[in-house]
mmCIF file of C-alpha atoms and ligand atoms in Angstrom:
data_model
loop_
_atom_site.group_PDB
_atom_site.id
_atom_site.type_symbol
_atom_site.label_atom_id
_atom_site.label_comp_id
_atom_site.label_asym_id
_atom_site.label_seq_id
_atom_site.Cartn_x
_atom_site.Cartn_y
_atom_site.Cartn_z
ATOM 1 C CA UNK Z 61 119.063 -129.913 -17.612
ATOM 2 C CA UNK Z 62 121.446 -128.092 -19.581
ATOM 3 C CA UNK Z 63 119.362 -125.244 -21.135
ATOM 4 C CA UNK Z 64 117.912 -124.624 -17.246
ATOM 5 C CA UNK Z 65 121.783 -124.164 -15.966
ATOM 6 C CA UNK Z 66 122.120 -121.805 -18.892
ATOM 7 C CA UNK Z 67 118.677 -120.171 -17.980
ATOM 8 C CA UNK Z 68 120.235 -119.930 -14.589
ATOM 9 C CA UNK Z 69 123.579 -118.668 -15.444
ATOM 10 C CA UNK Z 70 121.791 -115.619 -17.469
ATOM 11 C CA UNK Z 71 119.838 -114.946 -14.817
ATOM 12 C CA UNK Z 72 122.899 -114.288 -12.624
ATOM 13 C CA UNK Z 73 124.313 -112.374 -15.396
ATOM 14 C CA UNK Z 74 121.387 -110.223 -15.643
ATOM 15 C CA UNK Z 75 120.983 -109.815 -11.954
ATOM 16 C CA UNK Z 76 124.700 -108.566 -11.818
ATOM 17 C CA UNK Z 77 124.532 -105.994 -14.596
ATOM 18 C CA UNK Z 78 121.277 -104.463 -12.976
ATOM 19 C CA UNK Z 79 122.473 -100.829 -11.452
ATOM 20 C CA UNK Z 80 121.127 -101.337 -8.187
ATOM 21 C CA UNK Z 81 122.917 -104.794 -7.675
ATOM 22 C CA UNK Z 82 126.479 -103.548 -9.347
ATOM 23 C CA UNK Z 83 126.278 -100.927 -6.069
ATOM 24 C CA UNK Z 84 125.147 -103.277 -3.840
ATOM 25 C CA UNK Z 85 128.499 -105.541 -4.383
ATOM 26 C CA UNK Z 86 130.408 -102.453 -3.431
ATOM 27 C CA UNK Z 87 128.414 -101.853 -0.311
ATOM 28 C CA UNK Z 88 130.016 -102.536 2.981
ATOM 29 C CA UNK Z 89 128.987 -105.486 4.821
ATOM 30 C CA UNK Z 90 129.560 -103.407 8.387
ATOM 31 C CA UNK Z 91 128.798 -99.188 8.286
ATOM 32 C CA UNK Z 92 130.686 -98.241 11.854
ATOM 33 C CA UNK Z 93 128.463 -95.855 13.808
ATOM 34 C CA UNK Z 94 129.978 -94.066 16.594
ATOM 35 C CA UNK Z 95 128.433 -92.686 19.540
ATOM 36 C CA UNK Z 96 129.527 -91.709 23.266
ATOM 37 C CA UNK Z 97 126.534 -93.544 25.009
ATOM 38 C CA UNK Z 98 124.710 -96.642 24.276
ATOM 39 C CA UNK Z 99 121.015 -98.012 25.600
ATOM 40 C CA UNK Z 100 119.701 -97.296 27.851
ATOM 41 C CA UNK Z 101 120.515 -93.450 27.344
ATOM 42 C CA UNK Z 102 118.120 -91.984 24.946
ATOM 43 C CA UNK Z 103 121.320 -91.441 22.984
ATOM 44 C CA UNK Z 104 122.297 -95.170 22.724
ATOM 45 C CA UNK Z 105 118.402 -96.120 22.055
ATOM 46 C CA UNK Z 106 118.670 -93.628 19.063
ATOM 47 C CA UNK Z 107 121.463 -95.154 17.499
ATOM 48 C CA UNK Z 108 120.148 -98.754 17.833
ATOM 49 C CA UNK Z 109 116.984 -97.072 15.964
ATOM 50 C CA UNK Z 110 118.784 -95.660 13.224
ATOM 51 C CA UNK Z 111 120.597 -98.643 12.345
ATOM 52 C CA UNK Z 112 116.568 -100.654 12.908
ATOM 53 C CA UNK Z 113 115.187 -98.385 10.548
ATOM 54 C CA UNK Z 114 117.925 -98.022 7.917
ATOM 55 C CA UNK Z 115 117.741 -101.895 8.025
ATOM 56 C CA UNK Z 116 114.232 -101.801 7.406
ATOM 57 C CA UNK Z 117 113.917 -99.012 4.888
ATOM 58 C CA UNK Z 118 116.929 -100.211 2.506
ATOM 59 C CA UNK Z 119 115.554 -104.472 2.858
ATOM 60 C CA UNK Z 120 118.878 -105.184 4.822
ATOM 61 C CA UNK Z 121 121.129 -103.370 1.794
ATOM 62 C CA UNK Z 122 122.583 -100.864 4.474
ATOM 63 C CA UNK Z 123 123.526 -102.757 7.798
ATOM 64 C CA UNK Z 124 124.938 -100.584 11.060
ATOM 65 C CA UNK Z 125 126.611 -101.619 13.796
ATOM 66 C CA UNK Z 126 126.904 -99.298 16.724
ATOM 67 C CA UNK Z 127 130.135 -98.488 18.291
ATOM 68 C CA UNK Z 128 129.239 -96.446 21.919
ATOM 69 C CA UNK Z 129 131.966 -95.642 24.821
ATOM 70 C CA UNK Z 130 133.146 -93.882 21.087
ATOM 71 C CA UNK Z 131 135.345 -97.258 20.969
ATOM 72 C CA UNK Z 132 136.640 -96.378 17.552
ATOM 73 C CA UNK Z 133 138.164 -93.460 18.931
ATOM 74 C CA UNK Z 134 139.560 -95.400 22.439
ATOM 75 C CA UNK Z 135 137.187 -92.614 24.123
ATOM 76 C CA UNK Z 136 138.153 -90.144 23.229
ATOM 77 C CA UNK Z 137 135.052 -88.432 22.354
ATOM 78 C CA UNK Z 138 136.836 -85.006 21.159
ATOM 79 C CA UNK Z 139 138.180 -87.313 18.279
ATOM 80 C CA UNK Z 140 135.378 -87.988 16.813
ATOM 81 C CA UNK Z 141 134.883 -85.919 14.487
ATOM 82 C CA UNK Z 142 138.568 -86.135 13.466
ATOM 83 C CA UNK Z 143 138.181 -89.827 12.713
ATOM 84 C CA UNK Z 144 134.712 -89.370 10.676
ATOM 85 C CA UNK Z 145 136.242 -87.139 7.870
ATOM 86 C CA UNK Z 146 139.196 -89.367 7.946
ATOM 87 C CA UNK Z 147 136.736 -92.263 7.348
ATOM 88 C CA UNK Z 148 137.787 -94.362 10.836
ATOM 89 C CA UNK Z 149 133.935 -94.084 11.296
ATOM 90 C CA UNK Z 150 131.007 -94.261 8.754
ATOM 91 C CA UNK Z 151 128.632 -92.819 10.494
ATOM 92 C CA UNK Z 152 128.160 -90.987 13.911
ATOM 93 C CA UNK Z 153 125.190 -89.013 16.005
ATOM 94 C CA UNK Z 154 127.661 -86.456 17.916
ATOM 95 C CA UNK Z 155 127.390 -84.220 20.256
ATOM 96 C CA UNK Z 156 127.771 -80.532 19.550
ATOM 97 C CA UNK Z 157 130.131 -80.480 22.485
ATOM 98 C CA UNK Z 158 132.496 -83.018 21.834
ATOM 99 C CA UNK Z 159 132.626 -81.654 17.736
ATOM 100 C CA UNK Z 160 133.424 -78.187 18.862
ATOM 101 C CA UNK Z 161 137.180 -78.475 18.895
ATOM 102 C CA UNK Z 162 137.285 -78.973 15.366
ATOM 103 C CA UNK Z 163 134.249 -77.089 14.097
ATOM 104 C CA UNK Z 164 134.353 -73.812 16.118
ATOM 105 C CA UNK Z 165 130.673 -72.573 15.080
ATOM 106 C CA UNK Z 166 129.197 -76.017 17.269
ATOM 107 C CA UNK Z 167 130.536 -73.640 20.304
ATOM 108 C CA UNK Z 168 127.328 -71.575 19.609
ATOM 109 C CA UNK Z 169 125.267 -74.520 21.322
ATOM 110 C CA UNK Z 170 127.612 -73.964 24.489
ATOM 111 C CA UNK Z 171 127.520 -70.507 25.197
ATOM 112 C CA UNK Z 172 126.183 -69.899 28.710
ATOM 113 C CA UNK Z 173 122.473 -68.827 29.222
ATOM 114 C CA UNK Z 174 121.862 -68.345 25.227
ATOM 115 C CA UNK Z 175 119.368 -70.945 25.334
ATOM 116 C CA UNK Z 176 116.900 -70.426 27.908
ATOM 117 C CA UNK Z 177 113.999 -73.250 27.046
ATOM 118 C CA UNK Z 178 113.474 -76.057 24.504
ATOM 119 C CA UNK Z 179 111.732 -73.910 22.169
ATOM 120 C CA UNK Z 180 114.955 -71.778 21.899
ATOM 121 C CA UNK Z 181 116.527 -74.984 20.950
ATOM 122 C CA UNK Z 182 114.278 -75.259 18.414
ATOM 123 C CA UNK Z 183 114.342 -71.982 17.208
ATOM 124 C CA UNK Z 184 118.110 -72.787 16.418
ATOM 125 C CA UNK Z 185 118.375 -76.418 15.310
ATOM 126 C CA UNK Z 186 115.073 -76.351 13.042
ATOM 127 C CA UNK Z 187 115.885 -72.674 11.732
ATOM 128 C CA UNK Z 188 118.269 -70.976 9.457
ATOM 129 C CA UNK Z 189 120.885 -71.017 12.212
ATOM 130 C CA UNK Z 190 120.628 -74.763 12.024
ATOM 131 C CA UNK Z 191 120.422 -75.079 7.852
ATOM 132 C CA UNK Z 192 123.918 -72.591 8.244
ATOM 133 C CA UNK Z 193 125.403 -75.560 10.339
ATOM 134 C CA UNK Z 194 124.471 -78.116 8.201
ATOM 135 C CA UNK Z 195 125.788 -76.050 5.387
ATOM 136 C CA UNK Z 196 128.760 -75.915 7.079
ATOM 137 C CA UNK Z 197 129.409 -79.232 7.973
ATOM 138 C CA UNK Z 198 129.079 -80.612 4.322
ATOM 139 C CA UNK Z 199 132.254 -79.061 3.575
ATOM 140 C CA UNK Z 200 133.998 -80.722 6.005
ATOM 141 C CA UNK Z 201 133.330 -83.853 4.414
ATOM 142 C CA UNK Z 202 130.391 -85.272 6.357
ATOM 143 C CA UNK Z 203 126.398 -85.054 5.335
ATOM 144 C CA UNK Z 204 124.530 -84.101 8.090
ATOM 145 C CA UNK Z 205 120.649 -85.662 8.213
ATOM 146 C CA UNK Z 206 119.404 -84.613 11.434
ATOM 147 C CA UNK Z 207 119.444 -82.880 14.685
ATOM 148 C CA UNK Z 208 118.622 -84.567 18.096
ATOM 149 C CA UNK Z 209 119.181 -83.522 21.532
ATOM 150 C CA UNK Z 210 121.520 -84.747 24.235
ATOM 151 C CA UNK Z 211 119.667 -81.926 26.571
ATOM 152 C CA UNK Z 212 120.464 -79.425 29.467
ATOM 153 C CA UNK Z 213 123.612 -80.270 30.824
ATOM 154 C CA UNK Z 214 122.370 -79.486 34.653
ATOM 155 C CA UNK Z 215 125.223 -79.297 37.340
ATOM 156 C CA UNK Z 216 125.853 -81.783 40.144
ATOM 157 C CA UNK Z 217 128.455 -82.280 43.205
ATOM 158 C CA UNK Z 218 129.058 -83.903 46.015
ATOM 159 C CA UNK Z 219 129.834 -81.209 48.385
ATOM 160 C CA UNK Z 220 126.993 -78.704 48.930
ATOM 161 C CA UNK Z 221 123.873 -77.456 47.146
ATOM 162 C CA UNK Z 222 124.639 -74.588 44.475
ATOM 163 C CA UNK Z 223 122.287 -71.542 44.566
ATOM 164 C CA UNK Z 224 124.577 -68.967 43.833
ATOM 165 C CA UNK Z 225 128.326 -68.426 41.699
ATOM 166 C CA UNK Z 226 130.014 -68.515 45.683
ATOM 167 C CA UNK Z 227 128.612 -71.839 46.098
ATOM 168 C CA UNK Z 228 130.532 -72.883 42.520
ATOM 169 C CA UNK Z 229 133.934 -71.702 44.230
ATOM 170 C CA UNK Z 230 136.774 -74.015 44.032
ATOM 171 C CA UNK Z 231 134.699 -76.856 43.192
ATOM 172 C CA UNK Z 232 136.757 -79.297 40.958
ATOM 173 C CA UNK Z 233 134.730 -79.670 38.095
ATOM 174 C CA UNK Z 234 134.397 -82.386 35.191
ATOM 175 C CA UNK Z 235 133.852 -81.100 31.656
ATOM 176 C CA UNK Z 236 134.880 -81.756 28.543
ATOM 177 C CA UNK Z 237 135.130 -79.867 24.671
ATOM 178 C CA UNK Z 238 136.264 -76.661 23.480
ATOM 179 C CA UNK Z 239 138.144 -74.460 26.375
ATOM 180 C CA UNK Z 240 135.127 -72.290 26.133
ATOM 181 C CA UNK Z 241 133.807 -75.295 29.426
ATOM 182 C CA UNK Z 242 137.303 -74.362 30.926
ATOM 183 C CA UNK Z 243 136.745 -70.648 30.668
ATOM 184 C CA UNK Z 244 133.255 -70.547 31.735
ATOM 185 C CA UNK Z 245 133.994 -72.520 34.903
ATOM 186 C CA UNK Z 246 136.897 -70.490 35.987
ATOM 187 C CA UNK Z 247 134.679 -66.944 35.416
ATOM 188 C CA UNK Z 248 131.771 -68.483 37.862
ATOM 189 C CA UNK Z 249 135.142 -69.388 40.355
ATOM 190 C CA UNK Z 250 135.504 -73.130 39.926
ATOM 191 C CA UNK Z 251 137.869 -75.252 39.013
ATOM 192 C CA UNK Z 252 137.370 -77.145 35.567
ATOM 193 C CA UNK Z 253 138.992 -80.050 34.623
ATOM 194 C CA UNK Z 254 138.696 -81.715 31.367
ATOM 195 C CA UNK Z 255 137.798 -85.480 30.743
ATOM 196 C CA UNK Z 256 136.239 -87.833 28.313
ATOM 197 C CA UNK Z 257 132.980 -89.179 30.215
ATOM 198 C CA UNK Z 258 135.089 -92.648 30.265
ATOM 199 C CA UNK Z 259 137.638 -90.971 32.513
ATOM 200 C CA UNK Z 260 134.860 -88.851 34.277
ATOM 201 C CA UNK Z 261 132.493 -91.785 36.310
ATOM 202 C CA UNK Z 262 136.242 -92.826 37.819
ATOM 203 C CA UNK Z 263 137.032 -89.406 38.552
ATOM 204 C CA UNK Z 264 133.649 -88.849 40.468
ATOM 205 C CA UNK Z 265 133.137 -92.182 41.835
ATOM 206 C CA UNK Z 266 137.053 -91.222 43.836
ATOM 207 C CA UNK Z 267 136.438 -87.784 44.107
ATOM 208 C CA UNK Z 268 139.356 -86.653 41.840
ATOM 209 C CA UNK Z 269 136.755 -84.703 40.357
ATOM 210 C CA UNK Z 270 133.471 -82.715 42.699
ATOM 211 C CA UNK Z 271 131.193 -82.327 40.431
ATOM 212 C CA UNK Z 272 130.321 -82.533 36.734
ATOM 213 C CA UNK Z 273 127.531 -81.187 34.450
ATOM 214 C CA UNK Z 274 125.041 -83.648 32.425
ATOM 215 C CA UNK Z 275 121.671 -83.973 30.918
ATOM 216 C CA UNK Z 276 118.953 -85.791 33.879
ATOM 217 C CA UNK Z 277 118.698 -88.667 31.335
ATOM 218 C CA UNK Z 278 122.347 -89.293 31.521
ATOM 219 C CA UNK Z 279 122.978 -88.344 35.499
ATOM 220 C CA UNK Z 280 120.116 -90.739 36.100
ATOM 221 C CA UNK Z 281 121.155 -93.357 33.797
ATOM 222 C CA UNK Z 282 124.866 -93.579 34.801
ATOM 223 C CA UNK Z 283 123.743 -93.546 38.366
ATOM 224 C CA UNK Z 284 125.582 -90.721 39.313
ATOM 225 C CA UNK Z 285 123.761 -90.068 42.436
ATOM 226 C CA UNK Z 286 125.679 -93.755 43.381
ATOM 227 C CA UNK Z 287 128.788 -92.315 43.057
ATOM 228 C CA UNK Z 288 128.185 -89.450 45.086
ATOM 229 C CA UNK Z 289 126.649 -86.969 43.499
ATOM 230 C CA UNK Z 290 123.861 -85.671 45.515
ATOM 231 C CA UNK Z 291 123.566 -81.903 45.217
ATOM 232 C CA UNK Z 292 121.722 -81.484 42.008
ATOM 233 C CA UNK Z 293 120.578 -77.700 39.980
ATOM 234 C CA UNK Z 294 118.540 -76.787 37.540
ATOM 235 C CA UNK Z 295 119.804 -74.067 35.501
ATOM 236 C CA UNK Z 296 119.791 -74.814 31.917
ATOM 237 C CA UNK Z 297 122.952 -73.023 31.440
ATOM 238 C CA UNK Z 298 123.754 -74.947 28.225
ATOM 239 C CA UNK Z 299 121.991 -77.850 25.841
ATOM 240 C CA UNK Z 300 123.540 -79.689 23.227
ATOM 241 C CA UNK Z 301 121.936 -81.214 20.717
ATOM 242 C CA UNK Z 302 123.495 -84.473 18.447
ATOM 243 C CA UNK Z 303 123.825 -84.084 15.385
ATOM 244 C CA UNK Z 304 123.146 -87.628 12.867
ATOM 245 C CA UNK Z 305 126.008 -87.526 10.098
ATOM 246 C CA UNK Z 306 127.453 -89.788 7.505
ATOM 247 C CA UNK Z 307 130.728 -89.534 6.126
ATOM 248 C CA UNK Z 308 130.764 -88.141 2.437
ATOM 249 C CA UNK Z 309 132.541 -91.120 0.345
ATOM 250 C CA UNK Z 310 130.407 -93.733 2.515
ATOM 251 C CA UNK Z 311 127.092 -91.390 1.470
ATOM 252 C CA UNK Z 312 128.547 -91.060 -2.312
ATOM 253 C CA UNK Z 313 128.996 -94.794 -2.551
ATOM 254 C CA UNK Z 314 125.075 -95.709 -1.632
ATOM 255 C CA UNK Z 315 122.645 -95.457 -4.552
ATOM 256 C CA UNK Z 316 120.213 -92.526 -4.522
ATOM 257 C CA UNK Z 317 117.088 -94.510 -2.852
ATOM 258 C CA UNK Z 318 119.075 -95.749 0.293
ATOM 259 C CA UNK Z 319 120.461 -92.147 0.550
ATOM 260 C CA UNK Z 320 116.895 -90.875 0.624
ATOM 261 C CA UNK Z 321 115.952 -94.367 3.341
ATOM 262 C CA UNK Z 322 119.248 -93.417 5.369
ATOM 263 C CA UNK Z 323 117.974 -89.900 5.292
ATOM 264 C CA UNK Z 324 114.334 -90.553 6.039
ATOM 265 C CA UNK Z 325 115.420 -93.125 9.045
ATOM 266 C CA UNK Z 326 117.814 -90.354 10.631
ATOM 267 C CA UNK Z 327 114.977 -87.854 10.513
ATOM 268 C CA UNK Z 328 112.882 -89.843 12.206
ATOM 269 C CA UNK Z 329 115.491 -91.497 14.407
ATOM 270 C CA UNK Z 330 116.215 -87.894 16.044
ATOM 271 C CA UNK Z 331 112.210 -87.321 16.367
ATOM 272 C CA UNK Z 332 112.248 -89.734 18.282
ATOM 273 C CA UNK Z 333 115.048 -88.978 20.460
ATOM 274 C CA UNK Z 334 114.519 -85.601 21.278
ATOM 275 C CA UNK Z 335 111.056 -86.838 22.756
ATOM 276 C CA UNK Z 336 112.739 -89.332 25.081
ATOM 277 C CA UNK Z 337 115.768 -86.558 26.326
ATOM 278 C CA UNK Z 338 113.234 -84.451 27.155
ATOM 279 C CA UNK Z 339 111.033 -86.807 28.675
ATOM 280 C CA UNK Z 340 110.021 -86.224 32.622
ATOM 281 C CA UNK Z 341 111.718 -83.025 33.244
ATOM 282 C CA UNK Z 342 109.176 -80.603 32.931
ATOM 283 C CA UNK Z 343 106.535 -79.261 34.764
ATOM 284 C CA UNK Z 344 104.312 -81.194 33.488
ATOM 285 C CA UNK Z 345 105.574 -84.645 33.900
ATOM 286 C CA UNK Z 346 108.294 -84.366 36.408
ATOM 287 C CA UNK Z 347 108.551 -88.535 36.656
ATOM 288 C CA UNK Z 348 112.516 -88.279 36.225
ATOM 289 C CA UNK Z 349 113.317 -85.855 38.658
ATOM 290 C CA UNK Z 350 110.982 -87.803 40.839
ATOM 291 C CA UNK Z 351 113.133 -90.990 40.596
ATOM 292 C CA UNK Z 352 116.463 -88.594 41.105
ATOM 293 C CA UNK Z 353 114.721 -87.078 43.967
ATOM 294 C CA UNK Z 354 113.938 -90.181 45.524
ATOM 295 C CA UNK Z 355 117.353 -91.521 44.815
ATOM 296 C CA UNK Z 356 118.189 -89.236 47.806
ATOM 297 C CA UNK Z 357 119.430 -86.164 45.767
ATOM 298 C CA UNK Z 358 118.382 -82.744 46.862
ATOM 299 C CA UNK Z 359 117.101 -80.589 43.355
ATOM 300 C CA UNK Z 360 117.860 -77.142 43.302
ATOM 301 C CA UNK Z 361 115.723 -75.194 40.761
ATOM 302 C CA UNK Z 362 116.733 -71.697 40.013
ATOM 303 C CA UNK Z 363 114.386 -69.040 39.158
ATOM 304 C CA UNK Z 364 115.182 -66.504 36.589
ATOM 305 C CA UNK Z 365 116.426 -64.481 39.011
ATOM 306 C CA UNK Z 366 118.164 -66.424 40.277
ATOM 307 C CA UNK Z 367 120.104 -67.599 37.136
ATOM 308 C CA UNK Z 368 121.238 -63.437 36.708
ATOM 309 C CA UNK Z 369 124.176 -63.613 38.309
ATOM 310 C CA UNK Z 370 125.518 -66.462 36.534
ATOM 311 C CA UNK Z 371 124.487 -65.191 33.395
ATOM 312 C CA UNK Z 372 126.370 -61.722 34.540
ATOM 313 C CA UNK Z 373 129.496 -63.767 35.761
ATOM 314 C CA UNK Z 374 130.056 -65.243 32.549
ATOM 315 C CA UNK Z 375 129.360 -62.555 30.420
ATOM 316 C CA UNK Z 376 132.898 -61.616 28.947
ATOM 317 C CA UNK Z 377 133.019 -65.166 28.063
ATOM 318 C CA UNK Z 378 129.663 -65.375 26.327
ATOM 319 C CA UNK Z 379 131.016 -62.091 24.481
ATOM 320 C CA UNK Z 380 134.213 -63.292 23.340
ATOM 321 C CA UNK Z 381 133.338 -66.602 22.243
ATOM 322 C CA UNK Z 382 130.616 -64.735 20.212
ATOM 323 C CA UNK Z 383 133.961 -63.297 17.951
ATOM 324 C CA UNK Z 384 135.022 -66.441 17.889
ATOM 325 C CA UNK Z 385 132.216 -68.452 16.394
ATOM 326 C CA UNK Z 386 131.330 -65.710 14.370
ATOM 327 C CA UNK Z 387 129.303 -62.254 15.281
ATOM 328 C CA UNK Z 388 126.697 -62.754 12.222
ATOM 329 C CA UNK Z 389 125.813 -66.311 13.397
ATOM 330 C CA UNK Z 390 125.908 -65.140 16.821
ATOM 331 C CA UNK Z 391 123.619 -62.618 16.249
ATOM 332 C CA UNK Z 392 121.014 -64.883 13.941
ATOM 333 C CA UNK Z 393 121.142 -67.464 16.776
ATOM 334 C CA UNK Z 394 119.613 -64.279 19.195
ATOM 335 C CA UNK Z 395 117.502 -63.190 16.858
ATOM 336 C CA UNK Z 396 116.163 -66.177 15.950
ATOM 337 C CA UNK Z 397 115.424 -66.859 19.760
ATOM 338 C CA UNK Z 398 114.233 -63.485 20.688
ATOM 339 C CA UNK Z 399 111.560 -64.638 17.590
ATOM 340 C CA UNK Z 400 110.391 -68.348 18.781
ATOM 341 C CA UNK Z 401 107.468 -68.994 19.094
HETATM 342 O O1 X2X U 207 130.797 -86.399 28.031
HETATM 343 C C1 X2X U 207 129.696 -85.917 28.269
HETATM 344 O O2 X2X U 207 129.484 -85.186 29.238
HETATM 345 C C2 X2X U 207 128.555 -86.225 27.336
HETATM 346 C C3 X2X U 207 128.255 -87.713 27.444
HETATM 347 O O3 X2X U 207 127.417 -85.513 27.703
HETATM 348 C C4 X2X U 207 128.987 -85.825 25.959
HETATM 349 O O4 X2X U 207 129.386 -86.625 25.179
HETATM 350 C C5 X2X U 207 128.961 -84.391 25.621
#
C-alpha cells in the first residue's frame, strides 16, 4: 500500500516537472474574447468557432469565453482596442472600423469607393498591404492571426430611397469610428452622428437617428427593417474586415504548440467567416436580399455610374485621409487593387 502511494506521489512529481504541465498551471482558466456582435451574426458564429476549435486543437488546455455587445468595454466598441493592449481583454476579432481611432493605418479599409468588389478586399487583406498591417499591429502589443470580414457597410433610412448625393441631404446619420465616417457624411451633405451600435438600434428604432450604414448580414440580423428602416442601397462604398488578435503577454504565456493550435483555429475560424458575410448577396445567390426584400424594404442597386458622383463628392476626403494613413500604403493598397486578379 505504501510503496503504491509513493509510486503515486512520483508520478505527480513527474507530471508537474514536465514543461508542458509547469505552463499549463500558469494558464488561465477563462481567455476573455471580445467582440461587438454575437450569434447569429456571422461575426458572433465566428467567435463561438474560434473558441470550438481552440478547445479542440489544444485538448481543452486553452478555454474562451466570448464577451459580444463588447461588454468588457460597457460598449463601447471604439475601446476596444485600448483595453486589449492594456490586457482588459485576451483576445478579440475587431473590426477595422471600430480599431481605427487608435491605429490610424485601419482607416485605409474606410476610405470611400477604394474597394470596389470582394476581390479588392482580397487583394488587400491577403497581400502585402495586409502582411504591413499585421506588421504593424505586433508592435502595438497584440499578435494578429487572421483576417475576416464584417462586409459592405450598405446604407439604409427611413425616409426616402437614395439614388443620388441630394437624396443623402440632411439625413441624420448613424456611424461610428475615426472622424473620417463624420467627414465623409458631411461632404455627400448629411448629417453624421456618431454611436456605438448599442446606442444606434435605440436611436433608429425612435428616429433620433434616419439612417445608418451596415453589412446585409447585420441589417438583416438586427432586424433593422423592424425598426424602420426600409429604404435600402447598394453601393459598396466601404467594407471592413475583422481582424482575429491575441494580446502579446496572453500569446507569450502559451507554450509554442497551442500558439501554433490558436493560430491554426483563427485561420480557419476567419475562412469560415468570410464565406458566411458574404453569403447571399451576390448575383449569384441573392437569397439574403431576397428575405430583406420581402421584409418589405425597397433595394436600390447602383450602377457604376451611378456610384461617380459619390465617389467625386468625397474625393477631398479620400485624398486627405490618404496623408493621413500614409501616402506609400495608400498607394500599395491601389496598386495592389488595380493588380487583383
Ligand atoms: O457598429 C457597427 O456598425 C458595426 C457592428 O458594424 C461595427 O462594429 C463596425
Amino acid at each position: 500500500m505504501k510503496s503504491v502511494k509513493a509510486l503515486f506521489a512520483g508520478l505527480a512529481l513527474a507530471a508537474l516537472m514536465l514543461p508542458g504541465a509547469a505552463m499549463a498551471a500558469d494558464y488561465k482558466a477563462e481567455y476573455k474574447l471580445s467582440t461587438v456582435l454575437g450569434k447569429p451574426f456571422p461575426w458572433g458564429v465566428s467567435g463561438d468557432r474560434w473558441a470550438e476549435l481552440v478547445k479542440e486543437k489544444t485538448n481543452g488546455r486553452i478555454n474562451i469565453k466570448m464577451y459580444p455587445g463588447t461588454s468588457l468595454v460597457n460598449g463601447d466598441q471604439t475601446k476596444e482596442f485600448t483595453a486589449l493592449r492594456q490586457g482588459v481583454i485576451d483576445l478579440a476579432i475587431g473590426s477595422t472600423i471600430n480599431w481605427s481611432p487608435q491605429v490610424k493605418e485601419l482607416n485605409l479599409f474606410s476610405m470611400p469607393f477604394l474597394m470596389p468588389d470582394e476581390k479588392a478586399i482580397d487583394a488587400l487583406t491577403q497581400g502585402t498591404v495586409g502582411a504591413k498591417l499585421f506588421e504593424l499591429l505586433a508592435t502595438k502589443d497584440v499578435v494578429p492571426l487572421a483576417w475576416g470580414e464584417n462586409g459592405y457597410r450598405e446604407i439604409s433610412n427611413s425616409k426616402r430611397p437614395i439614388r443620388t448625393p441630394d437624396d443623402l441631404k440632411g439625413l441624420k446619420i448613424r456611424v461610428v469610428g475615426s472622424p473620417l465616417f463624420l467627414e465623409t457624411y458631411t461632404a455627400l451633405g448629411a448629417n453624421p452622428t456618431q454611436m456605438s451600435w448599442a446606442d444606434a438600434q435605440p436611436a433608429l428604432s425612435t428616429g433620433a437617428v434616419d439612417g445608418q450604414e451596415n453589412p446585409l448580414a447585420i441589417f438583416y440580423a438586427a432586424k433593422l427593417p423592424s425598426l424602420g428602416q426600409k429604404n435600402l442601397t447598394l453601393w459598396g462604398y466601404v467594407a471592413d474586415p475583422l481582424i482575429f488578435v491575441v494580446n502579446k503577454d496572453v500569446w507569450a504565456s502559451w507554450s509554442k504548440e497551442d500558439q501554433e493550435a490558436v493560430r491554426a483555429a483563427a485561420v480557419q475560424a476567419a475562412k469560415e467567416e468570410v464565406a458566411i458575410a458574404r453569403k447571399g448577396i451576390t448575383a449569384a445567390d441573392d437569397s439574403l436580399l431576397k428575405e430583406i426584400q420581402a421584409q418589405g424594404v425597397e433595394v436600390v442597386k447602383l450602377s457604376d455610374a451611378e456610384k461617380a458622383p459619390f465617389k467625386k463628392a468625397t474625393q477631398a476626403v479620400y485624398d486627405k485621409w490618404a496623408k493621413t494613413i500614409g501616402p506609400d500604403l495608400v498607394k500599395e493598397a491601389e496598386t495592389a487593387i488595380a493588380n487583383r486578379k
